[in-house]
């Protein structure tokens, strides 16, 4: 069917219905699959190393695209063919039923989960790690991943009761980093900290309540070391039982009159500060 | 009317209708007023120094609130009374017609525009300024303002064809910084750069195309100086005719495999880097 561009799949086709169910978290968890939309994300999914990251299976399982999208992005059609990934032609209407944005850009891929175990993400050779503790907003979780990737982190752990990393909004906010950066999910914060420490990493909690500001932490040499940075929920920061686990609690100094920084911008400032010192 | 909590204003009341029209940009521009919603923003609006910032009039012109909100936030009711700002009781339904979020939290203020002239924002005593050039996304514009405030910037210029700073989503994303940080809007980028230079500021353009990375810029001493940082549109960065105006084009180094950083996180990294060196 997928090689017959003249016969788009109907809204009731088994594959379309199965894919549509992946917009629900429970189905994603059960099937260990999720949806990635837009040409950039689908390109990353199709070209993620097969057999390597994550578990020996190609990341992209199947692609749904409009005829127009196929014409605009022949590289995607080729990449799908090269990796043996089925390319299903669908109408704009059917595509819209799979996508979660107003402008889905004509293409959605069903992908296998890409997360790894905590032991694979936090290792004795890790130098810079980001840990989100109870991050509830999908946009924040995704942007945190994008920032961690940009700052050269070795991985991200979405720990505690963090939002589903495979939520459509989270996937979009990663801007493709979901397909690059080693990710562990659903791990207790406590286990993450233990594993980081056992791997020889310093543990720094980023929190507005910190008695050490980031500039002072730098002067004290804390940013020169291998580190796992803990970032909390935007609304309530890091709880005391988490900050207690850290070697130090560091705040990004608020130099003006803003009440706070949002999660991703605070994380970017901390991760880049460590990255700069580690070089 | 506003002192009669037993008589909420109807949806057709002149004041309600006038406020509702402020959800439109053209009405805002014509009346030089905008809407701020939620207890935090309304508190900031009510307590912004009267007669000082911006133009000799109190920032908050009138408040619309549900009875429940008044009970939960007696400090707001008092602040309104103290500053002579009318407090209109409305139903949840009428409030929802004024608010632009799903959960408006019971209170909306009509505020006078707070922007200043370019000459007031960019001055010979400015040390750190943020300039958004053609920033089109309201959330990005608001978050840029919040970051600039947090990093201790002296002001923000939303230059060129940037989004309306008084757009509801932009106002919310500033998280109150709109009421603190000196802001100029609607100024050509070229004029902003000229004014910055005439005020003795170095002009640095933040762009992924920069041949100098931020760490190298620091080593070269560029971050020690008084500076106006130019930030571009997320989709296409800064156009060549803008980067040409700058003393240097600096990129935030992408140390991992992310394609880019978003506008606000890149701005936070640059502004904090300058703030740290300037101290």
Coordinates of C-alpha atoms in Angstrom, one line a residue:
Chain A
X1 CA 0.0 0.0 0.0
X2 CA 2.7 2.4 1.0
X3 CA 4.3 2.3 -2.4
X4 CA 1.1 3.3 -4.2
X5 CA 1.1 7.1 -4.1
X6 CA -2.2 7.1 -6.0
X7 CA -4.0 5.3 -3.1
X8 CA -3.8 7.3 0.1
X9 CA -4.7 5.4 3.3
X10 CA -8.2 6.2 4.6
X11 CA -8.9 7.6 8.0
X12 CA -10.2 4.1 9.0
X13 CA -7.2 2.2 7.8
X14 CA -5.7 0.0 10.5
X15 CA -2.3 1.7 10.4
X16 CA -3.8 5.2 10.6
X17 CA -6.0 4.2 13.5
X18 CA -3.1 2.5 15.4
X19 CA -0.9 5.6 14.9
X20 CA -3.7 7.9 16.0
X21 CA -4.0 6.0 19.3
X22 CA -0.4 7.1 20.0
X23 CA -1.6 10.6 20.8
X24 CA -2.6 9.0 24.1
X25 CA 0.0 8.5 26.8
X26 CA -1.3 5.1 27.9
X27 CA -1.1 3.7 24.4
X28 CA 2.4 5.1 24.0
X29 CA 3.5 3.5 27.2
X30 CA 2.0 0.2 26.2
X31 CA 3.4 0.1 22.7
X32 CA 6.7 1.9 23.5
X33 CA 6.1 4.0 20.4
X34 CA 5.4 7.7 19.9
X35 CA 4.7 10.3 17.1
X36 CA 7.2 12.8 15.8
X37 CA 5.9 15.4 13.3
X38 CA 7.4 17.8 10.8
X39 CA 10.1 17.3 8.3
X40 CA 13.0 18.1 10.7
X41 CA 12.0 15.6 13.4
X42 CA 11.1 12.9 10.8
X43 CA 14.5 13.4 9.1
X44 CA 16.2 12.9 12.4
X45 CA 14.2 9.9 13.2
X46 CA 14.9 8.3 9.8
X47 CA 18.6 9.0 10.0
X48 CA 19.2 8.1 13.7
X49 CA 21.8 5.3 13.6
X50 CA 19.9 2.0 13.2
X51 CA 20.9 -0.7 15.6
X52 CA 22.8 1.8 17.8
X53 CA 20.8 4.3 19.7
X54 CA 18.6 3.1 21.3
X55 CA 18.0 -0.6 21.4
X56 CA 19.0 -2.3 18.2
X57 CA 15.9 -1.3 16.2
X58 CA 15.6 1.5 13.7
X59 CA 14.0 4.5 15.4
X60 CA 11.4 5.3 12.7
X61 CA 8.8 2.5 12.3
X62 CA 6.6 4.1 9.7
X63 CA 5.9 7.5 8.1
X64 CA 2.6 9.1 7.1
X65 CA 2.8 12.0 4.7
X66 CA 0.8 14.0 2.2
X67 CA 1.7 13.8 -1.5
X68 CA 2.7 17.5 -1.4
X69 CA 5.1 16.8 1.5
X70 CA 6.7 14.0 -0.4
X71 CA 7.2 16.3 -3.4
X72 CA 8.7 19.0 -1.2
X73 CA 11.0 16.7 0.7
X74 CA 12.4 14.0 -1.7
X75 CA 15.3 13.4 0.8
X76 CA 12.8 12.1 3.3
X77 CA 11.2 9.7 0.8
X78 CA 14.7 8.5 -0.1
X79 CA 15.8 8.1 3.6
X80 CA 12.6 6.1 4.3
X81 CA 13.3 3.8 1.3
X82 CA 17.0 3.4 2.2
X83 CA 16.1 2.3 5.7
X84 CA 13.1 0.1 4.7
X85 CA 10.7 2.3 6.6
X86 CA 7.2 2.2 5.2
X87 CA 6.0 5.5 3.7
X88 CA 2.2 5.9 3.8
X89 CA 0.5 8.4 1.6
X90 CA -2.4 10.1 3.4
X91 CA -4.7 13.1 2.7
X92 CA -4.1 16.4 4.5
X93 CA -7.2 15.6 6.6
X94 CA -5.9 12.2 7.8
X95 CA -2.5 13.8 8.5
X96 CA -4.2 16.5 10.6
X97 CA -5.9 13.7 12.6
X98 CA -2.4 12.3 13.5
X99 CA -0.7 15.7 14.1
X100 CA -1.0 17.8 17.2
X101 CA -0.2 21.2 15.7
X102 CA -2.3 23.6 13.7
X103 CA 0.3 23.4 10.9
X104 CA 1.6 19.8 10.9
X105 CA 3.8 20.4 7.8
X106 CA 2.6 17.3 6.1
X107 CA 4.5 14.5 7.8
X108 CA 4.3 12.4 10.9
X109 CA 6.5 9.4 11.8
X110 CA 5.7 6.6 14.2
X111 CA 8.9 6.0 16.2
X112 CA 10.1 3.5 18.7
X113 CA 11.0 4.9 22.2
X114 CA 14.5 6.1 22.3
X115 CA 15.2 6.2 26.1
X116 CA 17.9 4.2 27.6
X117 CA 18.5 2.9 31.1
X118 CA 19.9 5.1 33.9
X119 CA 23.1 3.1 33.8
X120 CA 23.5 3.8 30.1
X121 CA 22.9 7.6 30.5
X122 CA 24.9 8.2 33.7
X123 CA 28.3 6.6 33.4
X124 CA 31.8 7.0 34.8
X125 CA 32.7 8.8 31.6
X126 CA 29.9 11.4 31.8
X127 CA 31.2 14.9 32.2
X128 CA 28.0 17.0 32.1
X129 CA 24.5 15.8 32.8
X130 CA 21.1 17.4 33.1
X131 CA 18.5 16.0 35.5
X132 CA 14.9 17.3 35.4
X133 CA 13.1 16.5 38.7
X134 CA 9.3 16.5 38.5
X135 CA 9.2 18.7 35.4
X136 CA 5.6 18.9 34.6
X137 CA 5.3 21.1 31.6
X138 CA 6.0 19.3 28.2
X139 CA 7.3 22.5 26.6
X140 CA 9.8 23.0 29.4
X141 CA 10.9 19.3 29.4
X142 CA 11.5 19.5 25.6
X143 CA 13.3 22.8 25.8
X144 CA 15.5 21.5 28.7
X145 CA 16.5 18.7 26.4
X146 CA 17.3 21.1 23.5
X147 CA 19.4 23.2 25.9
X148 CA 21.3 20.3 27.4
X149 CA 22.1 19.1 23.9
X150 CA 23.3 22.5 22.8
X151 CA 25.5 22.9 25.9
X152 CA 27.2 19.6 25.0
X153 CA 25.7 17.6 27.9
X154 CA 26.2 13.8 27.8
X155 CA 22.6 13.1 28.6
X156 CA 19.4 14.0 30.3
X157 CA 17.4 12.2 33.0
X158 CA 13.7 13.1 33.3
X159 CA 13.4 11.9 36.9
X160 CA 10.6 11.6 39.4
X161 CA 7.1 12.5 38.3
X162 CA 8.3 14.4 35.2
X163 CA 6.0 14.7 32.2
X164 CA 6.0 12.1 29.5
X165 CA 9.0 12.8 27.2
X166 CA 7.0 11.4 24.3
X167 CA 4.2 13.9 24.6
X168 CA 3.7 15.7 21.3
X169 CA 4.5 19.1 22.7
X170 CA 7.6 17.8 24.4
X171 CA 8.9 16.1 21.3
X172 CA 8.4 19.3 19.3
X173 CA 10.1 21.4 21.9
X174 CA 13.3 19.2 21.7
X175 CA 13.7 20.4 18.1
X176 CA 15.3 17.0 17.2
X177 CA 17.5 16.6 20.3
X178 CA 15.3 13.7 21.4
X179 CA 17.0 11.8 18.6
X180 CA 20.5 12.8 19.6
X181 CA 20.9 13.1 23.3
X182 CA 20.9 10.0 25.5
X183 CA 17.8 10.1 27.7
X184 CA 16.6 8.2 30.7
X185 CA 13.0 8.5 32.0
X186 CA 10.9 7.4 34.9
X187 CA 13.7 7.0 37.4
X188 CA 13.4 8.2 41.0
X189 CA 15.5 11.3 41.7
X190 CA 17.2 9.6 44.5
X191 CA 18.4 6.8 42.3
X192 CA 19.6 9.3 39.7
X193 CA 21.7 11.1 42.3
X194 CA 23.1 7.9 43.7
X195 CA 24.1 6.7 40.3
X196 CA 25.7 10.1 39.5
X197 CA 27.7 10.1 42.7
X198 CA 28.8 6.5 42.1
X199 CA 29.9 7.6 38.7
X200 CA 32.2 10.2 40.3
X201 CA 30.1 13.2 39.4
X202 CA 29.5 16.2 41.6
X203 CA 25.7 16.9 42.1
X204 CA 24.6 20.5 41.9
X205 CA 21.0 21.5 42.5
X206 CA 19.9 24.7 40.7
X207 CA 17.4 26.4 42.8
X208 CA 16.4 30.0 43.6
X209 CA 16.8 29.1 47.3
X210 CA 20.5 28.3 46.9
X211 CA 22.9 30.1 49.3
X212 CA 25.6 30.1 46.6
X213 CA 25.1 32.1 43.4
X214 CA 26.4 30.8 40.1
X215 CA 29.2 33.3 39.9
X216 CA 30.4 32.4 43.4
X217 CA 30.2 28.7 42.6
X218 CA 32.5 29.4 39.6
X219 CA 35.0 31.3 41.8
X220 CA 34.9 28.4 44.2
X221 CA 35.9 26.1 41.4
X222 CA 32.7 24.1 41.5
X223 CA 32.1 24.5 37.8
X224 CA 35.4 22.9 36.8
X225 CA 34.3 19.5 37.9
X226 CA 32.3 16.8 36.2
X227 CA 28.7 17.5 37.2
X228 CA 25.1 16.4 37.2
X229 CA 22.9 19.5 37.4
X230 CA 19.4 19.0 39.0
X231 CA 16.6 21.3 37.8
X232 CA 13.2 21.4 39.4
X233 CA 9.6 22.1 38.5
X234 CA 9.0 25.7 37.3
X235 CA 6.2 26.3 39.8
X236 CA 7.8 25.0 43.0
X237 CA 11.5 24.5 42.3
X238 CA 13.3 21.6 43.9
X239 CA 11.9 20.2 47.1
X240 CA 14.1 20.1 50.2
X241 CA 14.4 16.4 50.1
X242 CA 16.1 16.8 46.7
X243 CA 18.3 19.8 47.5
X244 CA 19.5 17.8 50.6
X245 CA 20.9 15.2 48.2
X246 CA 23.1 17.7 46.4
X247 CA 26.7 18.7 47.1
X248 CA 25.6 22.3 46.7
X249 CA 22.5 24.3 45.9
X250 CA 23.3 27.0 43.4
X251 CA 21.0 29.9 42.3
X252 CA 21.3 31.8 39.1
X253 CA 21.5 35.3 40.5
X254 CA 18.6 37.6 39.7
X255 CA 20.4 40.8 39.0
X256 CA 17.4 42.9 38.2
X257 CA 13.9 42.8 39.5
X258 CA 12.5 39.7 37.7
X259 CA 10.9 37.3 40.1
X260 CA 12.7 34.3 38.6
X261 CA 14.0 32.8 35.4
X262 CA 12.1 30.0 33.7
X263 CA 13.4 26.5 33.9
X264 CA 15.0 26.3 30.4
X265 CA 16.8 29.6 30.6
X266 CA 18.1 28.9 34.1
X267 CA 19.3 25.5 32.9
X268 CA 21.0 27.0 29.8
X269 CA 22.9 29.5 32.0
X270 CA 24.0 26.8 34.4
X271 CA 24.9 24.2 31.8
X272 CA 26.9 26.7 29.6
X273 CA 28.7 27.9 32.7
X274 CA 29.9 24.4 33.5
X275 CA 30.6 23.7 29.8
X276 CA 32.8 26.8 29.6
X277 CA 34.8 25.9 32.7
X278 CA 35.2 22.3 31.7
X279 CA 36.8 23.1 28.4
Chain B
X1 CA -20.6 51.2 40.4
X2 CA -17.2 49.8 41.2
X3 CA -17.8 50.2 45.0
X4 CA -20.9 48.1 44.9
X5 CA -19.7 44.5 45.1
X6 CA -23.3 43.3 45.1
X7 CA -23.8 44.6 41.5
X8 CA -21.4 43.0 39.1
X9 CA -21.0 44.8 35.8
X10 CA -22.8 43.1 32.9
X11 CA -21.1 41.9 29.7
X12 CA -22.7 44.9 28.0
X13 CA -21.5 47.6 30.4
X14 CA -19.6 50.3 28.6
X15 CA -16.4 49.7 30.6
X16 CA -16.4 46.0 30.0
X17 CA -17.0 46.5 26.3
X18 CA -14.2 49.1 26.1
X19 CA -11.8 46.7 28.0
X20 CA -12.7 43.8 25.7
X21 CA -11.8 45.8 22.7
X22 CA -8.2 46.0 24.0
X23 CA -7.7 42.3 23.1
X24 CA -7.2 43.8 19.6
X25 CA -3.9 45.3 18.6
X26 CA -5.4 48.2 16.7
X27 CA -7.5 49.3 19.7
X28 CA -4.5 49.0 22.0
X29 CA -2.4 51.2 19.6
X30 CA -5.2 53.8 19.3
X31 CA -5.9 54.0 23.1
X32 CA -2.3 53.4 24.3
X33 CA -3.8 50.8 26.8
X34 CA -3.5 47.1 27.3
X35 CA -4.7 44.3 29.4
X36 CA -2.7 42.5 32.1
X37 CA -4.2 39.4 33.7
X38 CA -3.6 37.3 36.8
X39 CA -2.9 38.4 40.4
X40 CA 0.9 38.8 40.0
X41 CA 0.7 41.0 36.9
X42 CA -2.2 43.1 38.4
X43 CA -0.2 43.5 41.6
X44 CA 2.8 44.8 39.7
X45 CA 0.6 47.1 37.7
X46 CA -1.0 48.5 40.8
X47 CA 2.2 49.0 42.6
X48 CA 4.3 50.4 39.7
X49 CA 5.5 53.8 40.9
X50 CA 2.8 56.4 40.0
X51 CA 4.0 59.4 38.1
X52 CA 7.4 57.9 37.5
X53 CA 7.6 55.0 35.1
X54 CA 6.4 55.6 32.4
X55 CA 4.8 59.0 31.7
X56 CA 3.4 60.6 34.8
X57 CA 0.2 58.5 35.0
X58 CA -0.5 55.5 37.2
X59 CA 0.0 52.3 35.2
X60 CA -3.2 50.6 36.2
X61 CA -6.3 52.4 35.0
X62 CA -9.0 50.0 36.2
X63 CA -9.4 46.5 37.5
X64 CA -12.0 43.9 36.7
X65 CA -12.3 41.0 39.2
X66 CA -14.6 38.3 40.3
X67 CA -15.9 38.4 43.9
X68 CA -13.9 35.3 44.7
X69 CA -10.7 36.8 43.5
X70 CA -11.3 39.9 45.7
X71 CA -11.7 37.6 48.7
X72 CA -8.5 35.6 47.9
X73 CA -6.4 38.7 47.2
X74 CA -7.4 41.5 49.7
X75 CA -4.0 43.1 49.1
X76 CA -5.0 43.8 45.5
X77 CA -8.3 45.4 46.6
X78 CA -6.3 47.5 49.0
X79 CA -3.7 48.5 46.5
X80 CA -6.4 49.5 44.1
X81 CA -8.1 51.6 46.7
X82 CA -4.8 53.2 47.8
X83 CA -4.0 54.3 44.3
X84 CA -7.6 55.4 43.4
X85 CA -7.9 52.7 40.8
X86 CA -11.5 51.7 40.1
X87 CA -12.2 48.0 41.1
X88 CA -15.1 46.6 39.0
X89 CA -16.8 43.5 40.2
X90 CA -17.7 41.1 37.3
X91 CA -18.9 37.6 36.9
X92 CA -16.6 34.7 36.0
X93 CA -18.2 34.7 32.6
X94 CA -17.5 38.4 32.0
X95 CA -14.0 38.0 33.3
X96 CA -13.4 35.1 30.9
X97 CA -14.5 37.4 28.0
X98 CA -11.7 39.8 28.9
X99 CA -9.0 37.3 29.6
X100 CA -7.0 35.4 27.1
X101 CA -6.0 32.3 29.0
X102 CA -8.1 29.2 29.9
X103 CA -7.5 29.9 33.6
X104 CA -7.6 33.7 34.0
X105 CA -7.3 33.6 37.8
X106 CA -10.1 36.0 38.3
X107 CA -8.6 39.4 37.6
X108 CA -7.7 41.6 34.7
X109 CA -6.3 45.2 34.7
X110 CA -6.5 47.8 32.0
X111 CA -3.1 49.4 32.0
X112 CA -1.6 52.4 30.3
X113 CA 1.3 51.7 27.9
X114 CA 4.6 51.6 29.8
X115 CA 7.1 52.0 27.0
X116 CA 9.5 54.9 26.9
X117 CA 11.3 56.6 24.1
X118 CA 14.5 55.2 22.7
X119 CA 16.4 58.1 24.3
X120 CA 15.1 57.2 27.7
X121 CA 16.0 53.5 27.4
X122 CA 19.4 53.8 25.7
X123 CA 21.4 56.3 27.6
X124 CA 25.1 57.2 28.3
X125 CA 24.7 55.4 31.6
X126 CA 23.3 52.2 30.2
X127 CA 25.7 49.3 30.8
X128 CA 23.7 46.3 29.5
X129 CA 20.9 46.4 27.0
X130 CA 18.9 43.8 25.1
X131 CA 17.6 44.6 21.6
X132 CA 15.1 42.3 19.9
X133 CA 15.1 42.8 16.1
X134 CA 12.0 41.6 14.3
X135 CA 11.0 39.2 17.1
X136 CA 7.7 37.8 15.9
X137 CA 6.6 35.3 18.5
X138 CA 4.9 37.0 21.5
X139 CA 6.1 34.3 23.9
X140 CA 9.7 34.8 22.8
X141 CA 9.4 38.6 23.1
X142 CA 8.0 38.3 26.6
X143 CA 10.5 35.7 27.8
X144 CA 13.4 37.8 26.3
X145 CA 12.1 40.7 28.5
X146 CA 12.0 38.4 31.6
X147 CA 15.6 37.2 30.9
X148 CA 16.9 40.7 30.3
X149 CA 15.4 41.8 33.6
X150 CA 16.8 38.8 35.5
X151 CA 20.3 39.4 34.0
X152 CA 20.2 42.9 35.3
X153 CA 19.9 44.7 31.9
X154 CA 19.1 48.4 32.0
X155 CA 16.4 48.0 29.3
X156 CA 15.0 46.3 26.3
X157 CA 14.3 47.7 22.8
X158 CA 11.8 45.7 20.7
X159 CA 13.0 47.0 17.4
X160 CA 12.0 46.7 13.7
X161 CA 8.9 44.7 13.0
X162 CA 8.8 43.0 16.4
X163 CA 5.6 41.7 17.8
X164 CA 3.3 44.0 19.8
X165 CA 4.8 44.0 23.4
X166 CA 1.3 44.4 24.7
X167 CA -0.1 41.3 23.1
X168 CA -1.7 39.2 25.9
X169 CA 0.7 36.3 25.5
X170 CA 3.7 38.6 25.4
X171 CA 2.6 40.3 28.6
X172 CA 2.1 37.0 30.4
X173 CA 5.5 35.7 29.3
X174 CA 7.2 38.7 30.8
X175 CA 6.1 37.4 34.2
X176 CA 5.8 41.0 35.5
X177 CA 9.1 42.3 34.0
X178 CA 7.0 44.5 31.7
X179 CA 6.3 46.6 34.7
X180 CA 10.0 46.9 35.8
X181 CA 12.2 47.0 32.9
X182 CA 12.5 50.1 30.7
X183 CA 11.1 49.2 27.3
X184 CA 11.2 51.0 23.9
X185 CA 9.1 49.7 21.0
X186 CA 8.6 50.3 17.3
X187 CA 12.0 51.8 16.7
X188 CA 14.0 50.9 13.6
X189 CA 17.0 48.6 14.3
X190 CA 19.3 51.1 12.6
X191 CA 18.3 53.9 14.9
X192 CA 18.7 51.7 18.0
X193 CA 22.2 50.8 17.0
X194 CA 23.1 54.4 16.2
X195 CA 21.7 55.5 19.6
X196 CA 23.6 52.7 21.4
X197 CA 26.8 53.7 19.7
X198 CA 26.3 57.4 20.4
X199 CA 25.8 56.4 24.1
X200 CA 29.2 54.8 24.1
X201 CA 28.0 51.2 24.0
X202 CA 29.6 48.4 22.1
X203 CA 27.1 46.6 19.8
X204 CA 27.2 42.8 19.7
X205 CA 25.0 40.8 17.4
X206 CA 24.1 37.3 18.7
X207 CA 23.7 35.0 15.7
X208 CA 24.5 31.4 14.8
X209 CA 26.4 32.7 11.8
X210 CA 28.9 34.6 14.0
X211 CA 32.6 33.8 13.4
X212 CA 33.4 34.5 17.0
X213 CA 32.0 32.2 19.7
X214 CA 30.9 33.5 23.1
X215 CA 33.8 31.9 24.9
X216 CA 36.3 33.4 22.5
X217 CA 34.5 36.8 22.8
X218 CA 35.0 36.6 26.5
X219 CA 38.7 35.7 26.1
X220 CA 39.1 38.7 23.8
X221 CA 37.7 41.0 26.5
X222 CA 34.5 41.9 24.5
X223 CA 32.2 41.0 27.4
X224 CA 33.9 43.4 29.8
X225 CA 32.5 46.4 28.0
X226 CA 29.2 48.2 28.2
X227 CA 27.1 46.5 25.5
X228 CA 23.9 46.4 23.5
X229 CA 23.2 42.8 22.5
X230 CA 21.1 42.3 19.3
X231 CA 18.9 39.3 19.1
X232 CA 17.1 38.2 16.0
X233 CA 14.0 36.4 14.9
X234 CA 14.0 32.7 15.9
X235 CA 13.3 31.4 12.4
X236 CA 15.8 33.4 10.4
X237 CA 18.2 35.0 13.0
X238 CA 19.6 38.4 12.2
X239 CA 19.7 39.6 8.6
X240 CA 23.0 40.6 7.1
X241 CA 22.0 44.3 7.1
X242 CA 21.7 44.1 10.9
X243 CA 24.8 42.0 11.6
X244 CA 26.8 44.5 9.5
X245 CA 25.9 47.3 11.9
X246 CA 27.4 45.4 14.9
X247 CA 31.0 45.6 16.2
X248 CA 31.1 41.8 16.3
X249 CA 28.8 38.9 15.5
X250 CA 28.9 36.4 18.3
X251 CA 27.5 32.9 18.3
X252 CA 26.6 30.9 21.4
X253 CA 28.6 27.7 20.6
X254 CA 26.6 24.6 20.0
X255 CA 28.7 22.0 21.8
X256 CA 26.4 19.1 21.2
X257 CA 24.3 18.1 18.2
X258 CA 21.3 20.5 18.7
X259 CA 20.6 22.5 15.6
X260 CA 20.3 25.8 17.6
X261 CA 19.1 27.3 20.8
X262 CA 15.9 29.2 21.1
X263 CA 15.9 32.9 21.2
X264 CA 15.3 33.3 25.0
X265 CA 17.9 30.7 26.1
X266 CA 20.5 32.1 23.7
X267 CA 19.8 35.6 25.0
X268 CA 20.0 34.4 28.7
X269 CA 23.4 32.9 28.0
X270 CA 24.8 36.0 26.3
X271 CA 23.3 38.5 28.8
X272 CA 24.5 36.6 31.9
X273 CA 28.0 36.2 30.3
X274 CA 28.2 40.0 30.0
X275 CA 26.7 40.6 33.4
X276 CA 29.3 38.3 35.0
X277 CA 32.2 40.0 33.3
X278 CA 30.9 43.5 34.0
X279 CA 30.8 42.8 37.8

